[in-house]
Amino acid sequence: PASQTTQTTKTGTQQVTKTSKETYVYHTVKKGDTIWALVASSNAPYKKYGLSCDDIMRMNPDAFSVKGDFTTLQVGQQIIVGQR
């Protein structure tokens, strides 16, 4: 627990050494999730990161069963929804 507190307080300096994967914010897709509801709606939980639906599609091409089709988001996929 003490090391976690230290990590949190030193985030700004530690981000330089983190891998690119650690600088992203992820969401595991659940049944009923839509890209719009996650990043674009007025109460979207990841709206603060400023990515559009198109950005999410581009950054997570394997999360959709049909390329370019927003409606084919696959349950269980871990998708990038923001960048720290």
GROMACS .gro file of C-alpha atoms in nm:
model
   84
    1PRO     CA    1   0.000   0.000   0.000
    2ALA     CA    2   0.276   0.249   0.080
    3SER     CA    3   0.439   0.193  -0.259
    4GLN     CA    4   0.106   0.253  -0.433
    5THR     CA    5   0.072   0.587  -0.255
    6THR     CA    6   0.425   0.677  -0.362
    7GLN     CA    7   0.344   0.585  -0.723
    8THR     CA    8   0.033   0.801  -0.721
    9THR     CA    9   0.211   1.107  -0.588
   10LYS     CA   10   0.500   1.075  -0.833
   11THR     CA   11   0.294   1.002  -1.142
   12GLY     CA   12   0.423   1.302  -1.339
   13THR     CA   13   0.787   1.196  -1.319
   14GLN     CA   14   0.722   0.824  -1.356
   15GLN     CA   15   0.526   0.854  -1.679
   16VAL     CA   16   0.850   0.914  -1.866
   17THR     CA   17   0.969   0.562  -1.786
   18LYS     CA   18   0.638   0.382  -1.826
   19THR     CA   19   0.565   0.173  -2.132
   20SER     CA   20   0.312   0.313  -2.378
   21LYS     CA   21   0.056   0.054  -2.264
   22GLU     CA   22   0.055   0.199  -1.911
   23THR     CA   23  -0.024   0.548  -2.036
   24TYR     CA   24  -0.359   0.436  -2.178
   25VAL     CA   25  -0.690   0.401  -2.000
   26TYR     CA   26  -0.866   0.071  -2.070
   27HIS     CA   27  -1.222  -0.053  -2.045
   28THR     CA   28  -1.334  -0.415  -2.062
   29VAL     CA   29  -1.645  -0.434  -2.280
   30LYS     CA   30  -1.959  -0.562  -2.113
   31LYS     CA   31  -2.287  -0.666  -2.273
   32GLY     CA   32  -2.478  -0.354  -2.377
   33ASP     CA   33  -2.171  -0.124  -2.395
   34THR     CA   34  -2.146   0.107  -2.694
   35ILE     CA   35  -1.860   0.330  -2.798
   36TRP     CA   36  -2.091   0.631  -2.794
   37ALA     CA   37  -2.206   0.559  -2.437
   38LEU     CA   38  -1.847   0.518  -2.319
   39VAL     CA   39  -1.688   0.830  -2.473
   40ALA     CA   40  -1.941   1.061  -2.635
   41SER     CA   41  -2.271   1.079  -2.446
   42SER     CA   42  -2.328   1.359  -2.197
   43ASN     CA   43  -2.264   1.127  -1.901
   44ALA     CA   44  -1.998   0.908  -2.066
   45PRO     CA   45  -1.749   0.778  -1.808
   46TYR     CA   46  -1.447   0.832  -2.036
   47LYS     CA   47  -1.556   1.158  -2.203
   48LYS     CA   48  -1.294   1.355  -2.008
   49TYR     CA   49  -1.016   1.194  -2.214
   50GLY     CA   50  -1.139   1.366  -2.530
   51LEU     CA   51  -1.136   1.073  -2.772
   52SER     CA   52  -1.407   1.049  -3.036
   53CYS     CA   53  -1.592   0.736  -3.145
   54ASP     CA   54  -1.375   0.733  -3.458
   55ASP     CA   55  -1.060   0.754  -3.242
   56ILE     CA   56  -1.176   0.451  -3.042
   57MET     CA   57  -1.247   0.257  -3.363
   58ARG     CA   58  -0.902   0.343  -3.500
   59MET     CA   59  -0.719   0.254  -3.178
   60ASN     CA   60  -0.904  -0.077  -3.122
   61PRO     CA   61  -0.956  -0.238  -3.464
   62ASP     CA   62  -0.958  -0.593  -3.323
   63ALA     CA   63  -1.238  -0.514  -3.074
   64PHE     CA   64  -1.501  -0.519  -3.350
   65SER     CA   65  -1.616  -0.830  -3.530
   66VAL     CA   66  -1.679  -0.624  -3.847
   67LYS     CA   67  -1.415  -0.366  -3.930
   68GLY     CA   68  -1.558  -0.014  -3.929
   69ASP     CA   69  -1.894  -0.117  -3.781
   70PHE     CA   70  -1.958   0.051  -3.443
   71THR     CA   71  -2.235  -0.196  -3.363
   72THR     CA   72  -2.007  -0.501  -3.362
   73LEU     CA   73  -1.814  -0.426  -3.041
   74GLN     CA   74  -1.724  -0.762  -2.887
   75VAL     CA   75  -1.800  -0.838  -2.521
   76GLY     CA   76  -1.490  -0.918  -2.318
   77GLN     CA   77  -1.251  -0.711  -2.530
   78GLN     CA   78  -1.021  -0.471  -2.346
   79ILE     CA   79  -1.028  -0.144  -2.537
   80ILE     CA   80  -0.836   0.183  -2.511
   81VAL     CA   81  -1.076   0.461  -2.411
   82GLY     CA   82  -0.831   0.735  -2.317
   83GLN     CA   83  -0.476   0.842  -2.268
   84ARG     CA   84  -0.330   0.967  -1.939
   0.00000   0.00000   0.00000
